[in-house]
Short mmCIF file of C-alpha atoms and ligand atoms in Angstrom, two decimals:
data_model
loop_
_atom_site.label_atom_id
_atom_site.label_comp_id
_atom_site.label_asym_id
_atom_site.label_seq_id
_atom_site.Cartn_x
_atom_site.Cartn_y
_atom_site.Cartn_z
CA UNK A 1 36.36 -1.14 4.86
CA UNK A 2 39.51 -1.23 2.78
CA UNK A 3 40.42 -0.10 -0.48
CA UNK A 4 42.94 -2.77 -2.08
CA UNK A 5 45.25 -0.95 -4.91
CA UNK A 6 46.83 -3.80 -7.88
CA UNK A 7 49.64 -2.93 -10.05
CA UNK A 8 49.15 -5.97 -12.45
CA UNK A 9 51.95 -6.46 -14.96
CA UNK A 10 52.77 -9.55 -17.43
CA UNK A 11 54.45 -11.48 -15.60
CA UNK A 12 54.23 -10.03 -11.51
CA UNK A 13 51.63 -8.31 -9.64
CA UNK A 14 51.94 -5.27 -6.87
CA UNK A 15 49.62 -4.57 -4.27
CA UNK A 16 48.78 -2.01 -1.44
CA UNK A 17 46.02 -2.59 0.66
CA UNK A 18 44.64 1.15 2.64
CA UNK A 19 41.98 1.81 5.10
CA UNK A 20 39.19 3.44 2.94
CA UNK A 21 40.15 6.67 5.20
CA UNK A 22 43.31 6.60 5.46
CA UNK A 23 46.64 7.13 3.38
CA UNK A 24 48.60 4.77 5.55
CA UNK A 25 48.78 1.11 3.95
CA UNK A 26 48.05 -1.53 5.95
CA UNK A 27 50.59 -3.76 3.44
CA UNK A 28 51.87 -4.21 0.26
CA UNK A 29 53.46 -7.05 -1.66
CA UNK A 30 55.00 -8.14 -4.54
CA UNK A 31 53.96 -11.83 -6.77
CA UNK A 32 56.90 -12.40 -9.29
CA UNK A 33 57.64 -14.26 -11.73
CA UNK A 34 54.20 -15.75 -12.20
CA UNK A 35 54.03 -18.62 -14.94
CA UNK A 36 57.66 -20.07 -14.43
CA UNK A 37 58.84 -22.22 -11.82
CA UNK A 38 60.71 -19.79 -9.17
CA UNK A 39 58.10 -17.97 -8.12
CA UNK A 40 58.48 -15.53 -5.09
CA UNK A 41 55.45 -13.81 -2.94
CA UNK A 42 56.87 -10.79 -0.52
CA UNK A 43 54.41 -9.58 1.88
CA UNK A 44 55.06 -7.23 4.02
CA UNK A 45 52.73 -5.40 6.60
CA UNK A 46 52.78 -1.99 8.54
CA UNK A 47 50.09 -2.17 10.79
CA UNK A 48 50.93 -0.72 13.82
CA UNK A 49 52.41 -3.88 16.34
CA UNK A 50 52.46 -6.45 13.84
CA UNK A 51 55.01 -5.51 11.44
CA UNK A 52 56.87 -7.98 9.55
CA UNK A 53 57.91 -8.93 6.07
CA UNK A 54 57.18 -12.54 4.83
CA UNK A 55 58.82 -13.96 1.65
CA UNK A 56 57.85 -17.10 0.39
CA UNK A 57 59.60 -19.02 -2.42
CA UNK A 58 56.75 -20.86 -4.25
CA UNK A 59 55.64 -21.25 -8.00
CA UNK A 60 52.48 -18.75 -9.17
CA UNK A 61 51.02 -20.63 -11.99
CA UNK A 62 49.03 -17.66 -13.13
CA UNK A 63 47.49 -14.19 -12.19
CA UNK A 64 44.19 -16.31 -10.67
CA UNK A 65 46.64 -18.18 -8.66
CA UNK A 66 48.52 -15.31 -8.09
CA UNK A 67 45.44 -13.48 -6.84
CA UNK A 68 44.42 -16.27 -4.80
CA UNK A 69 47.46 -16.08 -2.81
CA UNK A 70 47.16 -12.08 -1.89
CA UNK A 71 43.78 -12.58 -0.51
CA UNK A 72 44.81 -15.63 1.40
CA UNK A 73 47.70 -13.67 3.42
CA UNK A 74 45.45 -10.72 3.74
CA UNK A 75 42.86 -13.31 5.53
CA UNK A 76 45.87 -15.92 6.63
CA UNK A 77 44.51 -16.21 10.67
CA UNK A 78 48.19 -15.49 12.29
CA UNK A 79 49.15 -12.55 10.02
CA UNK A 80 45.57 -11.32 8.84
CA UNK A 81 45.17 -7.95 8.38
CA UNK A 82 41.20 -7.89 6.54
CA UNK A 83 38.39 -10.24 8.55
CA UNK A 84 37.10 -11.70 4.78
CA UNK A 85 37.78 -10.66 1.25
CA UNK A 86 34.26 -9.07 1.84
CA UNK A 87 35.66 -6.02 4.00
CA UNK A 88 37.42 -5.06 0.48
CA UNK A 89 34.74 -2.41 -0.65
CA UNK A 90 37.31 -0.90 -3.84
CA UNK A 91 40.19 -2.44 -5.76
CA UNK A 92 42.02 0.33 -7.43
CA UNK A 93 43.85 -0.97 -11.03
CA UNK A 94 46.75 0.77 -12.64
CA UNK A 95 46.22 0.83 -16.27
CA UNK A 96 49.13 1.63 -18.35
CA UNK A 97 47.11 2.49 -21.67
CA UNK A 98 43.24 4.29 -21.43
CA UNK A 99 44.01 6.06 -25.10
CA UNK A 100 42.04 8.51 -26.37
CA UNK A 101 38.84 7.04 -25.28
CA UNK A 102 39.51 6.76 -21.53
CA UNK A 103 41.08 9.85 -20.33
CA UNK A 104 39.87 9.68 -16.65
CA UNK A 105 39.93 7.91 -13.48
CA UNK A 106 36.57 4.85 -14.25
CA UNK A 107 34.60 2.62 -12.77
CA UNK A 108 34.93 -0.69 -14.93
CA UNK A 109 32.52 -2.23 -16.69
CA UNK A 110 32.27 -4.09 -19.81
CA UNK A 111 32.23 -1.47 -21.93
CA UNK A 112 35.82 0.18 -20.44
CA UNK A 113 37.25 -3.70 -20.40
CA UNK A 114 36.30 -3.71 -23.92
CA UNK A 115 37.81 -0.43 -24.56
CA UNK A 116 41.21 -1.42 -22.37
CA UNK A 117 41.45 -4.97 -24.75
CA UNK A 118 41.20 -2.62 -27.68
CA UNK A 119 44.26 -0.51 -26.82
CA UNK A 120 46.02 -4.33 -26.99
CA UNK A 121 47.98 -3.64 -29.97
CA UNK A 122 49.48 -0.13 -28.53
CA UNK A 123 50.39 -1.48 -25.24
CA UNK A 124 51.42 -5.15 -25.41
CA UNK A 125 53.70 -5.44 -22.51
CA UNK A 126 51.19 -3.87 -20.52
CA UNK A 127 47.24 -4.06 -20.76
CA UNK A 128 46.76 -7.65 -21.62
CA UNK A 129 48.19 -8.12 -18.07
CA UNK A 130 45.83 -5.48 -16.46
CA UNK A 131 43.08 -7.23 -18.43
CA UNK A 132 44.02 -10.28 -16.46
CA UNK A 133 44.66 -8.66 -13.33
CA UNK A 134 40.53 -7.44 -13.38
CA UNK A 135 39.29 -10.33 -14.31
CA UNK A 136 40.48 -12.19 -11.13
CA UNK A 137 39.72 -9.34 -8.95
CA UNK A 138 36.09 -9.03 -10.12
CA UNK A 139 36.03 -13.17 -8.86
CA UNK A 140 38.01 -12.69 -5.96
CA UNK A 141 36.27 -10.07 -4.75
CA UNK A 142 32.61 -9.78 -6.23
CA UNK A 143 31.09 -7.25 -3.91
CA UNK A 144 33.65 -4.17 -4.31
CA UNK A 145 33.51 -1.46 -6.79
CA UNK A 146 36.00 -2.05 -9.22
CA UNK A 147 38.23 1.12 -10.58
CA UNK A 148 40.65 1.70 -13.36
CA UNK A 149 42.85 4.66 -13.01
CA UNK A 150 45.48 5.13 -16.40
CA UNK A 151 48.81 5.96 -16.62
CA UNK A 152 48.08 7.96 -19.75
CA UNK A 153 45.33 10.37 -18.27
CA UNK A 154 47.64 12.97 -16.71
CA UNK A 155 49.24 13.99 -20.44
CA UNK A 156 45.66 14.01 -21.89
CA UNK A 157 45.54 18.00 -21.39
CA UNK A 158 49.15 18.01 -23.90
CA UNK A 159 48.38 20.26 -26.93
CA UNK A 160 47.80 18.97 -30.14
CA UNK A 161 50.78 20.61 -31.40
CA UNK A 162 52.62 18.44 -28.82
CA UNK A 163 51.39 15.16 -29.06
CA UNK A 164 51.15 14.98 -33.26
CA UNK A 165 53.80 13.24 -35.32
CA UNK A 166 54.47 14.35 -38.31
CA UNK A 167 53.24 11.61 -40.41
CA UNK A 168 50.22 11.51 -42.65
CA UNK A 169 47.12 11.91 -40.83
CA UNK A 170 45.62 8.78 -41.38
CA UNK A 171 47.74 6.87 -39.24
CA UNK A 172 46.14 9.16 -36.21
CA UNK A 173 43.05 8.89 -37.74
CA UNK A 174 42.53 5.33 -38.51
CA UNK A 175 45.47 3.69 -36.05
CA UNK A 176 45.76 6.33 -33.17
CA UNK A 177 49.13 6.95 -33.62
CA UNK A 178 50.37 9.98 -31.76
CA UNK A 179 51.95 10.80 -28.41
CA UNK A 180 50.29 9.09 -24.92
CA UNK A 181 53.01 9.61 -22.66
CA UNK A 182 53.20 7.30 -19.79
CA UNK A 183 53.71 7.78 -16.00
CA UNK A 184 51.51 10.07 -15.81
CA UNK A 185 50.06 8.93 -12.00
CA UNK A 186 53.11 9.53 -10.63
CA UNK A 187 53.95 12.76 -12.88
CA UNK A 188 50.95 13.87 -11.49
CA UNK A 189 51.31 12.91 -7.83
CA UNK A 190 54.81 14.35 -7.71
CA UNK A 191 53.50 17.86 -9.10
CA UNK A 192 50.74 18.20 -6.62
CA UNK A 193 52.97 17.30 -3.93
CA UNK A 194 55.51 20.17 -5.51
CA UNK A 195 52.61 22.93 -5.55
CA UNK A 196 51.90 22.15 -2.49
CA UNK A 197 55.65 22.26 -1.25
CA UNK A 198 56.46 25.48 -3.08
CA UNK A 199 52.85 26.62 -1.66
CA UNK A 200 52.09 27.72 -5.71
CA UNK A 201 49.11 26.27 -7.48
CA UNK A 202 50.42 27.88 -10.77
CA UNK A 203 53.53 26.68 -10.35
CA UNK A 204 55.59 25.63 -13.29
CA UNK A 205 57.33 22.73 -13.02
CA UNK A 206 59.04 20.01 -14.88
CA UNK A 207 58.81 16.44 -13.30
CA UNK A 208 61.51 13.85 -13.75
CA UNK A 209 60.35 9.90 -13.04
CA UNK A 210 63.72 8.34 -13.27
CA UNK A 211 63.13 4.56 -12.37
CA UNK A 212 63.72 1.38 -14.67
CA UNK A 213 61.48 3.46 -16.68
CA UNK A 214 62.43 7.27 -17.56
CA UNK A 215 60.24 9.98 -18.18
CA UNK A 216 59.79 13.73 -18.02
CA UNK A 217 56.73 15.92 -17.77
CA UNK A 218 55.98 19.73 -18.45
CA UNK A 219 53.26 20.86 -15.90
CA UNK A 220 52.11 24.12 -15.91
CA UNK A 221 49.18 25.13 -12.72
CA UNK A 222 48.96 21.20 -12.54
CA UNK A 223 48.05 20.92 -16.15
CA UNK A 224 50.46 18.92 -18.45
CA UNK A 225 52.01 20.17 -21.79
CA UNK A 226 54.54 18.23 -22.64
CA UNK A 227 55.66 14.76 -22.43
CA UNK A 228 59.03 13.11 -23.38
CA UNK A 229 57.24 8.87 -23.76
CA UNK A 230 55.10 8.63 -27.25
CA UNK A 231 53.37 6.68 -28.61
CA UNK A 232 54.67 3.47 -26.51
CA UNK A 233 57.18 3.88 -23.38
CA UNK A 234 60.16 3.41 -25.57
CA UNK A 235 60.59 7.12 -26.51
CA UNK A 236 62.64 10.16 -25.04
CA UNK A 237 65.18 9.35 -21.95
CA UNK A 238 67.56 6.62 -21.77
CA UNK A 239 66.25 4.45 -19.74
CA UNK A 240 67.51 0.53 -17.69
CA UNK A 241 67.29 -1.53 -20.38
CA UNK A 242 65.82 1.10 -23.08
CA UNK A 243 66.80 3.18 -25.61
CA UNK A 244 64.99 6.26 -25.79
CA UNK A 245 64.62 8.59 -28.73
CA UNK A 246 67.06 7.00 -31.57
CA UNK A 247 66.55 8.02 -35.38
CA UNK A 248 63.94 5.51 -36.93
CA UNK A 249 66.39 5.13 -39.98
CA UNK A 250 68.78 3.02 -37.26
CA UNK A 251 65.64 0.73 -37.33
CA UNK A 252 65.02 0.50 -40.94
CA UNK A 253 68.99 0.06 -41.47
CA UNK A 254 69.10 -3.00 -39.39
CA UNK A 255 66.15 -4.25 -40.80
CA UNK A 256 67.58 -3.84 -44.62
CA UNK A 257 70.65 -4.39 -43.82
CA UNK A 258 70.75 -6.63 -41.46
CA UNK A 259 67.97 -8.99 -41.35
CA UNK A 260 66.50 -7.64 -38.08
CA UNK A 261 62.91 -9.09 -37.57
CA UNK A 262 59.98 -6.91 -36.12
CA UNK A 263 60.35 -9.02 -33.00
CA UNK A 264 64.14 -8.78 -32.72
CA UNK A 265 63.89 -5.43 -32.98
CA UNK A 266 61.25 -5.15 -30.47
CA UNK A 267 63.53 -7.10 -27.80
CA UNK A 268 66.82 -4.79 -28.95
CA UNK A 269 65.40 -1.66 -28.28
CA UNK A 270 63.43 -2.39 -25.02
CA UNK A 271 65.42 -5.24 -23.34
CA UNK A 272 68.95 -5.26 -24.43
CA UNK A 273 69.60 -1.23 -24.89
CA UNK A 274 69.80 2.06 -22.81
CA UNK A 275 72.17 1.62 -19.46
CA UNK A 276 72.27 -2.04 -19.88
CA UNK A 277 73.58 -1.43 -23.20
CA UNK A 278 75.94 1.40 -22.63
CA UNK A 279 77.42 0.25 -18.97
CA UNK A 280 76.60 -3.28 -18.53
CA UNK A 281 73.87 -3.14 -15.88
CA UNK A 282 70.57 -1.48 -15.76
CA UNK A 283 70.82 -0.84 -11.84
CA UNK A 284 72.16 2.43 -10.78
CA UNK A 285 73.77 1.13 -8.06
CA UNK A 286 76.04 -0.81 -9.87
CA UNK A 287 76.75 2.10 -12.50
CA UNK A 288 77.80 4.51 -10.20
CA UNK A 289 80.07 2.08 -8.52
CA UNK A 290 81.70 2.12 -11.48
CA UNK A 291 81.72 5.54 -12.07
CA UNK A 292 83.48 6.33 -8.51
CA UNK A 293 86.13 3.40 -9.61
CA UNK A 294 86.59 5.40 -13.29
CA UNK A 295 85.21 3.00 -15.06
CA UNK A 296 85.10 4.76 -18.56
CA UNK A 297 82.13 2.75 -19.82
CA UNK A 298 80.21 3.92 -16.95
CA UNK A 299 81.37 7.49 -16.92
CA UNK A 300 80.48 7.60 -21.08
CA UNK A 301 76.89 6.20 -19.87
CA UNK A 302 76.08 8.62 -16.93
CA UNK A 303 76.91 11.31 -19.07
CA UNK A 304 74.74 10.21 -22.02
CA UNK A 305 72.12 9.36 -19.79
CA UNK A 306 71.93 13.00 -17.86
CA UNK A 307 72.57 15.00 -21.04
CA UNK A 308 69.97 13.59 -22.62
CA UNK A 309 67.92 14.62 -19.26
CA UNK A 310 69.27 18.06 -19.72
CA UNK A 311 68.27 18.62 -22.99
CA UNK A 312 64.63 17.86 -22.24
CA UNK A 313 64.81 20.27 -19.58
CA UNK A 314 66.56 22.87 -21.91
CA UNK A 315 63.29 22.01 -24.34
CA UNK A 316 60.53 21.79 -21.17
CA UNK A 317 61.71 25.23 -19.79
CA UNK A 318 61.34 27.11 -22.97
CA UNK A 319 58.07 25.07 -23.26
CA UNK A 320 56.83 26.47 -20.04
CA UNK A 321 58.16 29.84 -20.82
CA UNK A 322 59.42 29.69 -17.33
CA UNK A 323 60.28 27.32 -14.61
CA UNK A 324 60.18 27.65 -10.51
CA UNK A 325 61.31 23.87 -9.89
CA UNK A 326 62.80 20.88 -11.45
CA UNK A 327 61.08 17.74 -9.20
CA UNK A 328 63.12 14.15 -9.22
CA UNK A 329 61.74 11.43 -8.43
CA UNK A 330 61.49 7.55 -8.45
CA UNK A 331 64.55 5.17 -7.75
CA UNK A 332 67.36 7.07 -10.09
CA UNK A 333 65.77 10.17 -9.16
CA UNK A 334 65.14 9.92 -5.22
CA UNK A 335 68.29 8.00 -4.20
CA UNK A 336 71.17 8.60 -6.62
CA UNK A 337 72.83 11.75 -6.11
CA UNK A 338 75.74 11.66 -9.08
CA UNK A 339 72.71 11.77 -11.47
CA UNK A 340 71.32 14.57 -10.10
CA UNK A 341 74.67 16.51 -9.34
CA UNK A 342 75.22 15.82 -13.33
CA UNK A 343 71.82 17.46 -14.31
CA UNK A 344 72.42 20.09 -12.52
CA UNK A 345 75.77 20.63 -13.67
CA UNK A 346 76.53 23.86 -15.95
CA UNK A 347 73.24 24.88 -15.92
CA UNK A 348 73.31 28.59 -15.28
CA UNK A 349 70.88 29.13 -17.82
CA UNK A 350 68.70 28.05 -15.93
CA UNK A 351 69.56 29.34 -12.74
CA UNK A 352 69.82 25.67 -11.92
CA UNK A 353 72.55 25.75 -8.86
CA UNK A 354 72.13 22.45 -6.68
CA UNK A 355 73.78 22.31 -2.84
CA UNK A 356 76.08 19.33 -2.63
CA UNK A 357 75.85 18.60 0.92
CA UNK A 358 72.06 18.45 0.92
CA UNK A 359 72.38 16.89 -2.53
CA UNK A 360 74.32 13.88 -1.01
CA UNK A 361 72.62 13.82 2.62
CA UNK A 362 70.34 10.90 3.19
CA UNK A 363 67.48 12.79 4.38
CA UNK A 364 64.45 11.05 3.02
CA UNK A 365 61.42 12.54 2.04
CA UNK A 366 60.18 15.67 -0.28
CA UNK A 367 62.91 17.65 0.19
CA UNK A 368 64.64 20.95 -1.46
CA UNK A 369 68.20 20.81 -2.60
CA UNK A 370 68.46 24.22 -4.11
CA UNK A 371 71.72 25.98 -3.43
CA UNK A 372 70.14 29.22 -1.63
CA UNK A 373 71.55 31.66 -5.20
CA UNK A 374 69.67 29.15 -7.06
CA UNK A 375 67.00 31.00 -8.83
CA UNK A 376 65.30 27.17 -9.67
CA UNK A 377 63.83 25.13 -6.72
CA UNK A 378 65.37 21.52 -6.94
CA UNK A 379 62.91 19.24 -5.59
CA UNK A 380 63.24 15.89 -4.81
CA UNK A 381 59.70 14.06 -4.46
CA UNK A 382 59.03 10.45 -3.69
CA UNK A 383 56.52 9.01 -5.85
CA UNK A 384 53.67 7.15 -4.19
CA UNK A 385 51.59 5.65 -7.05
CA UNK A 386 49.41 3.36 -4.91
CA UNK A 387 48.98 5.74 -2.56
CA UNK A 388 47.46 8.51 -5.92
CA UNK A 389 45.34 5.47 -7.08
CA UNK A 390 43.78 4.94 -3.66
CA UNK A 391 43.32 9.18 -3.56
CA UNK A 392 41.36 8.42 -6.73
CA UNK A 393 39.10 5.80 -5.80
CA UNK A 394 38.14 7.58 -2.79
CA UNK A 395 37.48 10.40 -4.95
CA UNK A 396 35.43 8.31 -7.52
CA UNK A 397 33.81 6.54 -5.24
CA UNK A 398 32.97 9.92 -3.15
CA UNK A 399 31.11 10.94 -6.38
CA UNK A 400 33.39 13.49 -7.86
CA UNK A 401 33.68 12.27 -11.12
CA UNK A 402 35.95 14.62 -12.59
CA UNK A 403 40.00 13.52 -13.23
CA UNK A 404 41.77 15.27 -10.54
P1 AMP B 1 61.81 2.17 -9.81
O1 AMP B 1 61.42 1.75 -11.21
O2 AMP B 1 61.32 3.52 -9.45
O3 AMP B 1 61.50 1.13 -8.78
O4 AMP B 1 63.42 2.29 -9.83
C1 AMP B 1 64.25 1.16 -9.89
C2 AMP B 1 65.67 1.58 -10.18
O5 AMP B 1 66.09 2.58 -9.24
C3 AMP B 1 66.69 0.47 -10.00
O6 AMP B 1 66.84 -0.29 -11.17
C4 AMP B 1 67.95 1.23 -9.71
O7 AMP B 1 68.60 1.52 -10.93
C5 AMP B 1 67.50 2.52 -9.09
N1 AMP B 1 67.85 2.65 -7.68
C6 AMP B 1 67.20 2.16 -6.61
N2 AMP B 1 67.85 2.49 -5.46
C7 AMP B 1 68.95 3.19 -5.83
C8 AMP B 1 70.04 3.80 -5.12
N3 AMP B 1 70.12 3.75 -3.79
N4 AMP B 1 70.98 4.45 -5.85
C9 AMP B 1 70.91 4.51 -7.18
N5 AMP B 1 69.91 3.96 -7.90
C10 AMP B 1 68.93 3.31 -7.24
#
């Protein structure tokens, strides 16, 4: 009995597939670029004697399709690692957007796909793919329980003092406007795994997810208070290809002055901005490359990017009234070691002190690179978000149905 875990986006879909006891994936895979004509499929499996990595170059027409092709290599007779789509007994869905109305790990039904189609015009990029993503799944495989677990749910305990604009109430009333924050499943993973680390339950903490997307988290005894994404994942850090927090007024001056439409505006500020914008690539590999060569572009962009990260943690730590460990995480946060040297830089306020050899060693895993006068811990946590969404499901399904 297996629980299968989807990440289903717009245009790709990610998968883990886990015993229903087990945190050890049996495989995981990526469908991209579904709808055009270059479609790829990467498969790749762990279990124990029959590990290999299959990539096939083929079109996806669509997320059915798409689906159709992740059960048939689960099943395929020379690589199978599942006897029939049958032995699936959970599929696990990441939802980016649950809103105000679904604030905890669900079982679906048509109410909650009702309530996730609803949340359309807050999350465009995201839930009309997860939508999709369901619907195939609840074909594919008819007799499993089917479970949504939202990226929003972690920053649903985030005071109201937190999470209000200040903008007439009606818009919060009537449109919902106010602060989600986004991330949250791996905010959350990466804290519990920090508690348990620093062997403190009321630890306080602030989490940074630094991948293509950027965010930051305020978690006090496991509890969120603060957020830096809003209303949409646009807001707060510079992020790959976005810009982060920028005065609205830049928006309306473009607009008026300009002739920016809605849409170009749209495309500006989440495609064609943040590192992209600043040093020519969104990949971090690439950036600090150019750092090391002196590249001033570069150097102007990693030092935009980590002040801004500074600030927030400046903000988070006053927040907290207190802080025992700043956690990194994701691909920025896990692997690149300038960014985090430049966080951590000047930051005696804090007690902040990081130790550069452990800061550039390539030890893997959750790991502490705290200078030992450093009154801070420096954590560095990989993020697991398929592996938190299977936790969940077992816990749903287990009948605890409280959000963890
Ligand atoms: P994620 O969204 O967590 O998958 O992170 C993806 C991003 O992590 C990539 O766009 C890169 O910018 C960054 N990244 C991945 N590996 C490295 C690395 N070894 N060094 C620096 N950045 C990395």
């Amino acid at each position: 009995m297996y629980i299968l875990v989807i990440n289903s986006g717009s245009s790709s879909i990610k998968y883990q597939l886990f015993p229903k006891d087990s945190d050890q994936p049996l495989c995981s895979g990526l469908i991209e670029r579904i709808g055009q004509d270059n479609g790829q499929v990467t498969h790749e499996i762990f279990k124990a004697g029959a590990e290999q990595r299959i990539k096939l170059d083929q079109p996806v027409k669509d997320h059915e399709a798409g689906m159709q092709t992740l059960a048939g290599l689960l099943t395929r007779p020379d690589i199978a690692v599942i006897g029939s789509p049958d032995d699936i007994v959970t599929v696990g869905h990441r939802v980016v957007h649950g809103g105000e109305t679904l604030t905890a790990t669900t079982l679906i039904t048509d109410e909650v796909k009702s309530k996730i189609k609803a949340l359309y015009p807050l999350a465009p990029l995201h839930n009309p793919g997860h939508i999709k993503g369901i619907e195939v799944a609840e074909k594919l495989f008819p007799s499993a329980t089917q479970i949504a677990v939202f990226d929003t749910a972690f920053h649903q305990t985030v005071p109201e003092k937190a999470f209000r604009y200040a903008i007439p109430d009606k818009f919060y009333q009537e449109d919902g406007i106010r602060v989600y924050g986004f991330h949250g499943i791996s905010h959350q993973y990466v804290a519990n795994e920090a508690m348990t680390w620093l062997d403190k339950p009321e630890a306080k903490l602030i989490t940074i997810h630094l991948g293509n997307g950027c965010s930051m988290a305020a978690v006090n005894t496991g509890r969120c208070i603060d957020t830096s994404m809003g209303l949409t994942p646009l807001d707060g850090l510079v992020m790959g290809t976005r810009s982060g927090t920028i005065d609205p007024s830049v928006l309306l001056y473009l607009q008026q002055q300009k002739g920016y439409s809605a849409a170009q505006l749209t495309e500006l500020l989440n495609k064609q901005s943040g590192m992209l914008a600043l040093a020519g690539s969104n990949d971090m590999r690439d950036i600090s490359k150019f750092y090391q060569e002196n590249d001033p572009a570069a150097m102007l962009a990693y030092e935009i990017y980590t002040y801004r990260i500074k600030k927030f943690i400046g903000a988070y730590a006053v927040a907290l009234n207190g802080l025992d460990a700043i956690v990194f995480t994701a691909g920025v946060g896990e692997n690149d070691p300038l960014t985090r040297e430049l966080v951590c830089r000047d930051m005696d306020i804090l007690g902040i002190y990081i130790d550069s050899a452990k800061n550039s060693s390539k030890e893997r895993g959750t790991r502490d690179l705290s200078a030992d006068d450093s009154r801070t811990h420096i954590l560095v946590v990989p993020t697991n978000e398929e592996l938190a969404i299977a936790r969940e499901c077992r816990r749903l399904t287990a009948g605890d149905h409280r959000s963890a």
